[in-house]
Coordinates of C-alpha atoms and ligand atoms in Angstrom, one line a residue:
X24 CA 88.7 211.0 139.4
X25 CA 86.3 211.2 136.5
X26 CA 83.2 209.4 136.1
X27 CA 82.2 209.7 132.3
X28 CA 77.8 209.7 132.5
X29 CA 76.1 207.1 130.3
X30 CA 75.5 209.4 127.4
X31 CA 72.5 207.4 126.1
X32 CA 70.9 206.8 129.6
X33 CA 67.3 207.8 128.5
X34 CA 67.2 205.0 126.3
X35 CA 67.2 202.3 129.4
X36 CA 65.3 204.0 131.8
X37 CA 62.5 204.3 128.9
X38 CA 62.7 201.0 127.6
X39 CA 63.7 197.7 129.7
X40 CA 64.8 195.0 128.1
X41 CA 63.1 192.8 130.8
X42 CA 59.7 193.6 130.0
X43 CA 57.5 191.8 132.5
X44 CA 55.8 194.2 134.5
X45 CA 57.0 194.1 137.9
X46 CA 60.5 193.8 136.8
X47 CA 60.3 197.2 135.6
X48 CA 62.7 199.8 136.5
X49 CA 61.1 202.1 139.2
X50 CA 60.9 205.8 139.5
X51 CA 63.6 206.2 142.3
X52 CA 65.6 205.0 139.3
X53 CA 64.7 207.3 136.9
X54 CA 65.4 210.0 139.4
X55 CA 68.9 209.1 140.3
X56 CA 69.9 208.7 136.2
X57 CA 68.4 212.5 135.5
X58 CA 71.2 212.8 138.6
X59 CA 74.1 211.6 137.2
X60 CA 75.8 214.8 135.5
X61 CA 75.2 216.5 138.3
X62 CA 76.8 214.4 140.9
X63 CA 79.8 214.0 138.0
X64 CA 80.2 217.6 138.9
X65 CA 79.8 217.3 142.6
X66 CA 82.6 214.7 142.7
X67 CA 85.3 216.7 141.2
X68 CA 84.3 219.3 143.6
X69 CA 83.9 217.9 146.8
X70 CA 85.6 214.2 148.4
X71 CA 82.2 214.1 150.8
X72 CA 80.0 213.5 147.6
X73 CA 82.5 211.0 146.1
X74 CA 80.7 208.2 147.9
X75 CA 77.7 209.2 147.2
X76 CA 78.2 209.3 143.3
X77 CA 79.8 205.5 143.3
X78 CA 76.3 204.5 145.0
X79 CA 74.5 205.6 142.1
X80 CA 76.7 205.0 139.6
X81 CA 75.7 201.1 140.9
X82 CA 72.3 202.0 140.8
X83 CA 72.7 203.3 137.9
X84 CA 74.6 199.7 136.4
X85 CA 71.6 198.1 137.9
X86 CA 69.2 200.3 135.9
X87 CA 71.3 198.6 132.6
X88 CA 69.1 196.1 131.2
X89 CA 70.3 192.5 131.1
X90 CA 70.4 192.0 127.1
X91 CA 72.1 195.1 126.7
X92 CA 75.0 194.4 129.6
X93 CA 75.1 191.1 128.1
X94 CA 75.6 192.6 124.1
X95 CA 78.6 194.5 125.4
X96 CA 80.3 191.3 126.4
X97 CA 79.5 189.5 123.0
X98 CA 81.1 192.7 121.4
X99 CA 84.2 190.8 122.7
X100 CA 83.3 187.6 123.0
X101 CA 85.8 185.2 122.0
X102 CA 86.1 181.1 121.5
X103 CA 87.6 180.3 125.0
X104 CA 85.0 182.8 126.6
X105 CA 82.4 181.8 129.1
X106 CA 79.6 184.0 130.5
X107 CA 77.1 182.8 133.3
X108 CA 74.2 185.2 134.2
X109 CA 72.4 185.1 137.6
X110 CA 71.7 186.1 140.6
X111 CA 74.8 184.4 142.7
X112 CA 77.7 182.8 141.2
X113 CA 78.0 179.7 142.9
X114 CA 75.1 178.5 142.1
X115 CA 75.7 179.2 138.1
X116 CA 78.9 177.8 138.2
X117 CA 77.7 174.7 140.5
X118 CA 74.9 174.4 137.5
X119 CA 77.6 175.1 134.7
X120 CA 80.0 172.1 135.8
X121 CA 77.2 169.8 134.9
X122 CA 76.5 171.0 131.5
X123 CA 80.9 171.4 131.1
X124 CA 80.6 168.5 128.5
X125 CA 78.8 171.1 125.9
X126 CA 81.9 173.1 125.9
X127 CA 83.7 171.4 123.4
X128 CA 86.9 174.2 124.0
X129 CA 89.3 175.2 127.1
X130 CA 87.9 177.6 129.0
X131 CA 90.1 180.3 129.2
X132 CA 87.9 183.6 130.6
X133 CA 85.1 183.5 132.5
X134 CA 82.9 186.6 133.2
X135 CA 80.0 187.0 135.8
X136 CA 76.6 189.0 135.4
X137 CA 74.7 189.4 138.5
X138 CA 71.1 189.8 137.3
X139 CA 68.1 189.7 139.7
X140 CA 65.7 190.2 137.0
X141 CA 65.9 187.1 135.0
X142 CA 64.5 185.1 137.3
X143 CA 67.2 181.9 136.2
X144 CA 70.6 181.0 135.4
X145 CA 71.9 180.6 131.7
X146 CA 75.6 179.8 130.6
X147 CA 77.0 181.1 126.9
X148 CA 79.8 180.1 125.1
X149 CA 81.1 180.1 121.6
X150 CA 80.8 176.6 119.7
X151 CA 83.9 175.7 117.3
X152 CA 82.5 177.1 114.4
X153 CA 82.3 180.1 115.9
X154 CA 78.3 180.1 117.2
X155 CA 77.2 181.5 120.5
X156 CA 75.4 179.2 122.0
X157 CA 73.3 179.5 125.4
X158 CA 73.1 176.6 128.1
X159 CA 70.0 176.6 130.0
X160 CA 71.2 176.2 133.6
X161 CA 67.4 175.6 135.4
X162 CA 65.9 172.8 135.8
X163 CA 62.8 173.6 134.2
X164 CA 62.7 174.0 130.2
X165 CA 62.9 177.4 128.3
X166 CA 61.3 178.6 125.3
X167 CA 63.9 179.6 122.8
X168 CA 61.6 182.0 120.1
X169 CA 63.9 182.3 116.7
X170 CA 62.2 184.1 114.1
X171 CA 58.5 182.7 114.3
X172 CA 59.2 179.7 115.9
X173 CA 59.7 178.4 119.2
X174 CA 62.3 175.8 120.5
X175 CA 62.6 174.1 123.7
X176 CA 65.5 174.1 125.6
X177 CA 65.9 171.5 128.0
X178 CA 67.4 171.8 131.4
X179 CA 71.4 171.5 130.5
X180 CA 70.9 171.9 127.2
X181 CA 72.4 174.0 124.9
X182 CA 71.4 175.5 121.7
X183 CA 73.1 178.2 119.5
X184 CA 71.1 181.6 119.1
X185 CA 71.2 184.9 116.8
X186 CA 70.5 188.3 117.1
X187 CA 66.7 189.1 118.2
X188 CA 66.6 185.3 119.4
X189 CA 64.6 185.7 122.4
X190 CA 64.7 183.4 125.6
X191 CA 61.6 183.3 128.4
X192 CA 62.5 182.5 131.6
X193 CA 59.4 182.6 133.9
X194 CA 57.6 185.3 131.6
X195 CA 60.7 187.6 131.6
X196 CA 62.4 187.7 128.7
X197 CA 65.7 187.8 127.4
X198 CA 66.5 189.3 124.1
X199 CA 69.7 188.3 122.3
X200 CA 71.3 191.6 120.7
X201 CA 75.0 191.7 118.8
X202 CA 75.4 195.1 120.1
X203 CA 73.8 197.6 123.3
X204 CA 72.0 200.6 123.0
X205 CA 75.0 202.3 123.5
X206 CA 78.8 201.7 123.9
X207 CA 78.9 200.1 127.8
X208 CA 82.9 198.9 127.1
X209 CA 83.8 201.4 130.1
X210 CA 81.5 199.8 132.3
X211 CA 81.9 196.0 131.5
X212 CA 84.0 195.8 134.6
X213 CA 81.2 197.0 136.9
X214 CA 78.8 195.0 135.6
X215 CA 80.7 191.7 135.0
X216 CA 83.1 189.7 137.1
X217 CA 86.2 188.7 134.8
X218 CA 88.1 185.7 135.9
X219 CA 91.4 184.8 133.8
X220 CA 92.4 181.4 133.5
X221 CA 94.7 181.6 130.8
X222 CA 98.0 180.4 132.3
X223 CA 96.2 177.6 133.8
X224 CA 94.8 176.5 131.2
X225 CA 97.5 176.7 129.3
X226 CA 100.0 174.8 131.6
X227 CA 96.9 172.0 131.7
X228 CA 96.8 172.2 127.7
X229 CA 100.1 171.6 127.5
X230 CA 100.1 168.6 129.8
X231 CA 97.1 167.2 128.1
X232 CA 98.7 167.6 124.7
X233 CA 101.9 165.9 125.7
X234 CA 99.9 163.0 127.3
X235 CA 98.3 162.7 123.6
X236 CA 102.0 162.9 121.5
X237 CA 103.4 160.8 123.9
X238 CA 100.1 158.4 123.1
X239 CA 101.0 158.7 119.9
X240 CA 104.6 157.7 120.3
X241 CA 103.5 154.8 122.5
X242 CA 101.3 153.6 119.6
X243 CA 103.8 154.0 117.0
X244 CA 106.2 151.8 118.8
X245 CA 103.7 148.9 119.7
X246 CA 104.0 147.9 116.3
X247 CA 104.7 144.3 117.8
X248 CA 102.3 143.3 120.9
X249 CA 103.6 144.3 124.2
X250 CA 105.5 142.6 126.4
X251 CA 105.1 141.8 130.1
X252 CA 107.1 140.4 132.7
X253 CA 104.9 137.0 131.9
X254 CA 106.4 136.9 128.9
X255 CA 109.8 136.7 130.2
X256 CA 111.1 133.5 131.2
X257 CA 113.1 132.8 134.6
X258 CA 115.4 136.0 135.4
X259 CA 113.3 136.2 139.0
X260 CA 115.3 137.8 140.7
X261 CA 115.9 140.6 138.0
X262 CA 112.2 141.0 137.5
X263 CA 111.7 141.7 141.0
X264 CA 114.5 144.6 141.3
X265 CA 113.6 146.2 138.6
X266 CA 109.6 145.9 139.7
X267 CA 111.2 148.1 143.3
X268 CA 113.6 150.1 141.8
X269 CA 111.8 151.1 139.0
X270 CA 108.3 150.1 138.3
X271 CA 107.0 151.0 141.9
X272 CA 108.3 154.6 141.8
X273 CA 106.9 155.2 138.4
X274 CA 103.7 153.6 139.6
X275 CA 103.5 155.4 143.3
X276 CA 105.3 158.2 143.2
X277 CA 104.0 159.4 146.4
X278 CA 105.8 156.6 148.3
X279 CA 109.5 157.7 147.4
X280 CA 109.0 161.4 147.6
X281 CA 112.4 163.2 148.6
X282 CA 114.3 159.5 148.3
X283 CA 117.2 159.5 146.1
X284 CA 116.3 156.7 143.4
X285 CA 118.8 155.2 141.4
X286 CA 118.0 155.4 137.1
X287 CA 121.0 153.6 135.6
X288 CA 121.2 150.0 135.5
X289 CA 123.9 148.2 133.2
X290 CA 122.8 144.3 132.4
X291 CA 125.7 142.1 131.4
X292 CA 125.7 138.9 130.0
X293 CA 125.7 136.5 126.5
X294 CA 123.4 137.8 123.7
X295 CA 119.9 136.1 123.4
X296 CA 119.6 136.0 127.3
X297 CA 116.8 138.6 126.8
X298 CA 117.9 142.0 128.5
X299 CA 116.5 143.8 125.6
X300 CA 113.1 141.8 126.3
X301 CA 113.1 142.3 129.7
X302 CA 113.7 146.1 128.9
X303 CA 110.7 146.0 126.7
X304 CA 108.7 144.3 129.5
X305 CA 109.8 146.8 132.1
X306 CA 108.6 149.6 130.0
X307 CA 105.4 148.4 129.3
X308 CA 104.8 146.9 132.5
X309 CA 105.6 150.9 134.2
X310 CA 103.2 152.2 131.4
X311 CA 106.6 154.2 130.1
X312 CA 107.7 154.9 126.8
X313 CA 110.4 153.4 125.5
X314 CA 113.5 154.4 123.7
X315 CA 115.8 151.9 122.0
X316 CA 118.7 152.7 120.9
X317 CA 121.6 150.6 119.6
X318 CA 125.6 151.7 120.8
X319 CA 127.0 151.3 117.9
X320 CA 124.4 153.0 115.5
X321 CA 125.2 156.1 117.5
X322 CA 128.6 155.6 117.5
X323 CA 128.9 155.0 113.8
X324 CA 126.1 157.1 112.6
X325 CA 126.9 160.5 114.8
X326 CA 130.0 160.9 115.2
X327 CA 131.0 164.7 115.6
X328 CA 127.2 165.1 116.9
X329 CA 127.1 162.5 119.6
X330 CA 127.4 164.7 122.4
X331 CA 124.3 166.9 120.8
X332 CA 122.5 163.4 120.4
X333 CA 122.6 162.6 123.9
X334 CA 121.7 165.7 125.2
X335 CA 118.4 165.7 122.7
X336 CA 117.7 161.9 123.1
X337 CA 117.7 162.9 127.1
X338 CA 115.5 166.0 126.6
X339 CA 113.0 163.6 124.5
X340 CA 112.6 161.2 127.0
X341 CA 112.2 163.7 130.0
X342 CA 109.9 165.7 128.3
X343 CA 107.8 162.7 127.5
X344 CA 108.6 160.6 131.0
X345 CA 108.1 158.4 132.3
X346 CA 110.4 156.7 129.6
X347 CA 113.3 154.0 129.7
X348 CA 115.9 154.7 127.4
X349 CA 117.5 151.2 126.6
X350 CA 121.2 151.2 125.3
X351 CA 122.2 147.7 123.6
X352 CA 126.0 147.1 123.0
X353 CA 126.9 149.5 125.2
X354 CA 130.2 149.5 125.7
X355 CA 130.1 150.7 121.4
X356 CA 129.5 154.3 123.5
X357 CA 131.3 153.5 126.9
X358 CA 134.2 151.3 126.5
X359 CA 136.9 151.7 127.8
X360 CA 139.7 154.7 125.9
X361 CA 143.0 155.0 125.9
X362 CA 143.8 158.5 126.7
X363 CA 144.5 159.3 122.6
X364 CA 141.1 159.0 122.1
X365 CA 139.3 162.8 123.7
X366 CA 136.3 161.9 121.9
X367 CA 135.2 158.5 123.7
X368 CA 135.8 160.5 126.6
X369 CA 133.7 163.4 126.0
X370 CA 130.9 161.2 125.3
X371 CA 131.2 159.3 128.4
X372 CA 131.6 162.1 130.1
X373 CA 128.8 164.0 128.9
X374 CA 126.2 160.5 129.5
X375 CA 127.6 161.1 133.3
X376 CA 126.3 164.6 133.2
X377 CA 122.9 164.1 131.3
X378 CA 122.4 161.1 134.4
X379 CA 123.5 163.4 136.7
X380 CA 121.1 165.8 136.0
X381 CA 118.1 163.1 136.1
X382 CA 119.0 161.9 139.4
X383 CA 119.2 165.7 140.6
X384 CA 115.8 166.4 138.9
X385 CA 114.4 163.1 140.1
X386 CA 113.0 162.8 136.6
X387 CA 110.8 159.3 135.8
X388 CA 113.7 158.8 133.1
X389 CA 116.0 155.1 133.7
X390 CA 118.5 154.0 131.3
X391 CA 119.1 150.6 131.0
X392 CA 122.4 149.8 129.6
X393 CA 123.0 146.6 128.0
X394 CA 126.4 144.4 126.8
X395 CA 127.5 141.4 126.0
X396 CA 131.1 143.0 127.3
X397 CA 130.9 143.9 130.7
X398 CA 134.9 144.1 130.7
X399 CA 135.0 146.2 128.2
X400 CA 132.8 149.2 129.5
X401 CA 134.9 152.4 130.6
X402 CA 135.2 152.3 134.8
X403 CA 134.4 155.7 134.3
X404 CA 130.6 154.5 133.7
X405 CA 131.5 151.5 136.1
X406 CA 132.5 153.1 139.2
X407 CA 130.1 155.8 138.7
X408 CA 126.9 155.8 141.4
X409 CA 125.3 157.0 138.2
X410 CA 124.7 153.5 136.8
X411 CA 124.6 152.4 140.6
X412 CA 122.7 148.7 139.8
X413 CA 124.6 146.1 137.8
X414 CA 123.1 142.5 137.0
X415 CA 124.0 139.7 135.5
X416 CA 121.7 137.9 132.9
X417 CA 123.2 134.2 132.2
X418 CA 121.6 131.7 130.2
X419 CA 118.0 130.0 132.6
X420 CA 118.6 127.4 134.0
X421 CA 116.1 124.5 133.6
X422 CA 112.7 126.0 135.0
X423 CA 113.7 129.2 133.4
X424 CA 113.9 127.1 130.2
X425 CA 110.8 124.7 130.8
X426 CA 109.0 129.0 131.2
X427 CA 110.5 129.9 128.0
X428 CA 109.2 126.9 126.3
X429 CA 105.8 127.4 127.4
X430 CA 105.7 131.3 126.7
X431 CA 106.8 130.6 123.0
X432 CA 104.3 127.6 122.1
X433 CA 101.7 129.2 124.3
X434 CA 100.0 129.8 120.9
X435 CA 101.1 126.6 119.1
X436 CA 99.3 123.1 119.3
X437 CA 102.2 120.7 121.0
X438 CA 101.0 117.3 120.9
X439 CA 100.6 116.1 124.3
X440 CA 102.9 112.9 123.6
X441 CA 105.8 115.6 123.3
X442 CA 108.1 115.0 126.2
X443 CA 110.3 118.1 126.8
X444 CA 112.2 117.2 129.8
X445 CA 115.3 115.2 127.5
X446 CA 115.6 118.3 125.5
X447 CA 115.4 121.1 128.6
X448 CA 118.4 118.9 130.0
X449 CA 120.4 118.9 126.7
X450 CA 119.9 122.3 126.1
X451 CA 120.7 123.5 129.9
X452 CA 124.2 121.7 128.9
X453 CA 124.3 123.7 126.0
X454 CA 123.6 126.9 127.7
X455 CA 121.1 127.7 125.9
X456 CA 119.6 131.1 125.7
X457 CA 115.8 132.4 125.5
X458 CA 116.8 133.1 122.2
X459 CA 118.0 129.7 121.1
X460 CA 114.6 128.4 122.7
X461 CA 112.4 130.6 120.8
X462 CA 114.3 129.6 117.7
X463 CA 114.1 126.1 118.3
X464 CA 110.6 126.4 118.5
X465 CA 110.0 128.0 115.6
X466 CA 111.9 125.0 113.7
X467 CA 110.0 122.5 115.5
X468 CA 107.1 124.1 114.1
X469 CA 108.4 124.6 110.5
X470 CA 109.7 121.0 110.9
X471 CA 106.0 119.9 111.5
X472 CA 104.8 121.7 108.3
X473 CA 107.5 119.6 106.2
X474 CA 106.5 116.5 107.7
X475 CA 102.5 116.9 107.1
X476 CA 102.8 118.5 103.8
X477 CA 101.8 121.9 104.8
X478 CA 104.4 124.0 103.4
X479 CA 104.1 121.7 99.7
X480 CA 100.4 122.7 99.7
X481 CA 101.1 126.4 100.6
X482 CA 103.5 125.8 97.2
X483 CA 100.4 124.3 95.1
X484 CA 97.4 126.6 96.9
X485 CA 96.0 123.2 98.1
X486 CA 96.3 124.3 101.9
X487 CA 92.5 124.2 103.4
X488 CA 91.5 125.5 107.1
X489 CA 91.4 121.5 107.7
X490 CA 95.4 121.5 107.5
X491 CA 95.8 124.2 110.0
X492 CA 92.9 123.3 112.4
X493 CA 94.6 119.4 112.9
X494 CA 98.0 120.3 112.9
X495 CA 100.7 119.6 116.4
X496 CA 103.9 119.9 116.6
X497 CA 105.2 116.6 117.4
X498 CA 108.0 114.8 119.5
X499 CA 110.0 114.1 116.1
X500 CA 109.6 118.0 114.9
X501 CA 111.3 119.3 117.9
X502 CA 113.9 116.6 118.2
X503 CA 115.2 117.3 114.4
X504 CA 115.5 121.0 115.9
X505 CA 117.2 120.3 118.7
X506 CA 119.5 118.1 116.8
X507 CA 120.3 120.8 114.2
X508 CA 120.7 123.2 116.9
X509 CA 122.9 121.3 118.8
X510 CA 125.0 120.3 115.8
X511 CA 125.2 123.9 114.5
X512 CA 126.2 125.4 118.0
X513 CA 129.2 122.5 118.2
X514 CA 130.3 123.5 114.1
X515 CA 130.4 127.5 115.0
X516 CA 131.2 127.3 118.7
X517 CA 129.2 130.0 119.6
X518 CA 130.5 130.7 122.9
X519 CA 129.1 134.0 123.4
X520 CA 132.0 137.3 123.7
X521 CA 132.2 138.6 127.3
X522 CA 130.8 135.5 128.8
X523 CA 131.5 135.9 132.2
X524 CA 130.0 133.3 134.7
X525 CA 129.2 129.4 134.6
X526 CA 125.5 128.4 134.5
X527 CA 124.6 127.0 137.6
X528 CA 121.9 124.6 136.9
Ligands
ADP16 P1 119.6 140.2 124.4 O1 119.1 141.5 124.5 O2 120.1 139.7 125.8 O3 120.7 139.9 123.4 P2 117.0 139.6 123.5 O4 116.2 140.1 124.6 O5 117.2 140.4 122.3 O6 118.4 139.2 124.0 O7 116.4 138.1 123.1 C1 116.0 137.8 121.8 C2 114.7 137.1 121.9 O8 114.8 135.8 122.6 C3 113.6 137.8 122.6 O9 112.9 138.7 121.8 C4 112.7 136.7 123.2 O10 111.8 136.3 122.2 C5 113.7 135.6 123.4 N1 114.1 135.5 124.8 C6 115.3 135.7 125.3 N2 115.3 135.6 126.6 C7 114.1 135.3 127.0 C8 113.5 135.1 128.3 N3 114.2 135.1 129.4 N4 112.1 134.8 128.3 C9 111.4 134.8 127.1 N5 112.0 135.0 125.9 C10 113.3 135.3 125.8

């Protein structure tokens, strides 16, 4: 073993950089540098002096002065770098996490000077624009002397210095230099404690930076205003399973660890009953993001790539989970094949696998399948525990209709003479649908603009606050869209494909 002497060791026993007088470095000191060579010698020569020569080579670091020890490390110090000088970390660090705010940047490598002679604590870092600055870690102020003047630093403060910058603390002072006497790279490591934090900080960086994409995803897709399950009219009893099988474990993870949870659900029923709403609510109501897709875009729009597709749209939503992927038409995707047709299959085949591997995983990722054509969806899908839950969404019944009314005029003057309970009755008959509510609505209310003469003064810029500020929606506006609704549902029948069940009412 070789222990290379301090070339330059005169320079630091003749001048300390912590000049206050009884800080200075005593004559026992002086005595065991002049030493040093000698006991270099002694070590290669004899294992009984080897202990002897690491106790002065310590005494010897100690001899270092602080501004020189710390120069080495600024030699290498880098963006992500902190160094806190002391006399015990704990009690730097304890004072750094209070002044963590200042660090604008990851900390990625910490390093450690014990120092008795300072009489303080003081943190450094380098600012984004590449600046060391110095964090005052007392809780008494400093005098910072740049050039000819003198700044305050304030306890947990922080203030960039240069070379020759010098800091008091208590009368001893601290000199900030860009380089040591002499090259101290070989004895960083006995002088500083080095902590690595890297890989944390990476993994954490990571996470963080995710949490902000998938932010930025979330906002891109609330282009309309959310929807919660207030929004959605009647459908109870479908709120409530998906609130336990999928908003609670999203929300309170803790409470299903090591259950198997179930992350496909197919919902069946007539268009306009409002599975995709209810799929928007459920998203926003388990703070997930959420993927829509339509079955027969990807049908039509990938075919040769689908499997490829699935396997991406799947990696998207796990890496950004929790997320609800939300199928419409599905059975465009998983209908039911004749055996001619190997490409159907591979696809259904391959959704089995990507589900397969969520429920192994027990990834915050539930796909929501919707269709108008239960019947028609490959028993392949069906059968499979995969899509385990299957509901039914049929047009509401009264009260579900009486909800739906009141969520879509919620933000609509309805004059108070307006008697809805006639047209909840004719339209339960009907079967109406959310959908067909919302619309009739909106007719009552463009109704209402023909009849006061709204929509001719949009025409003729004559429309003044006035017109808005008095205008309802009256009994005869929504009774000239029911009738036209009524009328146009008899003329088209628009019995809904794959309507399975009667409306109970
Ligand atoms: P589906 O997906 O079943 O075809 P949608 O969810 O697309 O039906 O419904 C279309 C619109 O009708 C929704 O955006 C919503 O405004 C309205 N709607 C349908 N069902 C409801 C409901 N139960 N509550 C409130 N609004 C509904």
């Amino acid at each position: 073993m070789r222990i290379n002497p301090i070339t330059a060791r005169t320079n630091y026993y003749s001048s300390p950089a912590i000049s206050k007088t009884k800080n200075e470095v005593t004559p026992e000191g002086r005595t065991d540098l002049v030493d040093l060579n000698h006991l270099n010698l002694t070590c290669n020569q004899s294992m009984v002096n080897f202990k002897a020569t690491i106790d002065i080579s310590r005494m010897l670091i100690k001899q270092i002065p602080l501004d020189d020890k710390l120069a080495s490390l600024f030699q290498n110090f880098k963006l992500e770098d902190m160094i806190l000088v002391g006399k015990n970390l704990h009690e730097c660090a304890k004072e750094m996490y209070k002044s963590a705010g200042l660090v604008k940047n990851t900390i990625k490598r910490g390093f450690f000077i014990q120092d008795e002679t300072l009489g303080g604590k003081l943190g450094f870092f380098k600012n984004s624009i590449g600046d060391t600055e110095v964090i005052n870690l007392n809780d008494f102020e400093l005098p910072l002397t740049s050039n000819t003047k003198t700044y305050p630093l304030k306890p947990h403060d922080s203030f960039y210095v240069i070379e020759d910058d010098i800091i008091s603390i208590n009368g001893n002072l601290l000199t900030i230099k860009e380089k040591p006497k002499t090259d101290l790279s070989m004895y960083r490591k006995n002088f500083a404690k080095a902590f690595d934090f890297e890989k944390e900080a990476n993994k954490n960086i990571e996470k963080i930076n995710k949490k902000t994409i998938s932010q930025l995803m979330r906002t891109h897709q609330k282009t309309t205003t959310p929807v919660t399950f207030e929004q959605v009219g009647g459908l109870q009893e479908l709120k409530t399973s998906l609130k336990k099988d999928v908003i609670y474990p999203i929300r309170y993870p803790e409470a299903y660890e090591g259950m198997e949870l179930n992350h496909g659900f197919i919902l069946y029923g007539p268009p306009g009953t409002g599975k995709t709403h209810i799929a928007r609510a459920l998203a926003n109501e388990a703070g997930a993001n959420f993927i829509s897709l339509n079955g027969l875009d990807l049908e039509s729009k990938w075919v040769g790539e689908s499997e490829a597709n699935w396997r991406n749209l799947f990696e998207e939503a796990k890496e950004n989970q929790p997320t609800i992927i939300f199928v419409d038409e599905f059975d465009a995707v998983a209908r039911k094949r004749d055996s001619r047709d190997v490409y159907g299959d591979k696809v259904v085949n391959q959704i089995l696998t990507l589900m397969t591997d969520i429920d192994n995983e027990n990834a915050d990722v539930y796909v929501v399948a919707a269709t108008n054509n239960y019947k028609a969806l490959d028993s392949a899908i069906t059968r499979s525990g995969r899509f385990g839950k299957h509901y039914e969404v049929t047009p509401p019944d009264k009260e579900g209709l009486r909800e739906i009314f009141k969520i879509n005029t919620k933000n609509r003057k309805v004059d108070e003479n307006v008697d809805i309970e006639k047209m909840l009755d004719k339209l339960v008959e009907a079967k109406a649908t959310g959908a067909d509510m919302r619309h009739i609505v909106n007719e009552a209310h463009n109704n209402g603009f023909v009849r006061t003469g709204i929509f001719d003064k949009m025409e003729n810029s004559k429309l003044t606050s006035l017109d808005i500020s008095g205008f309802k929606i009256a009994q005869e506006d929504f009774d000239k869209a029911l009738n036209d609704f009524l009328k146009d549902k008899k003329d088209t029948s628009r019995k809904p494909v794959g309507f399975i069940k009667n409306q109970t009412s």
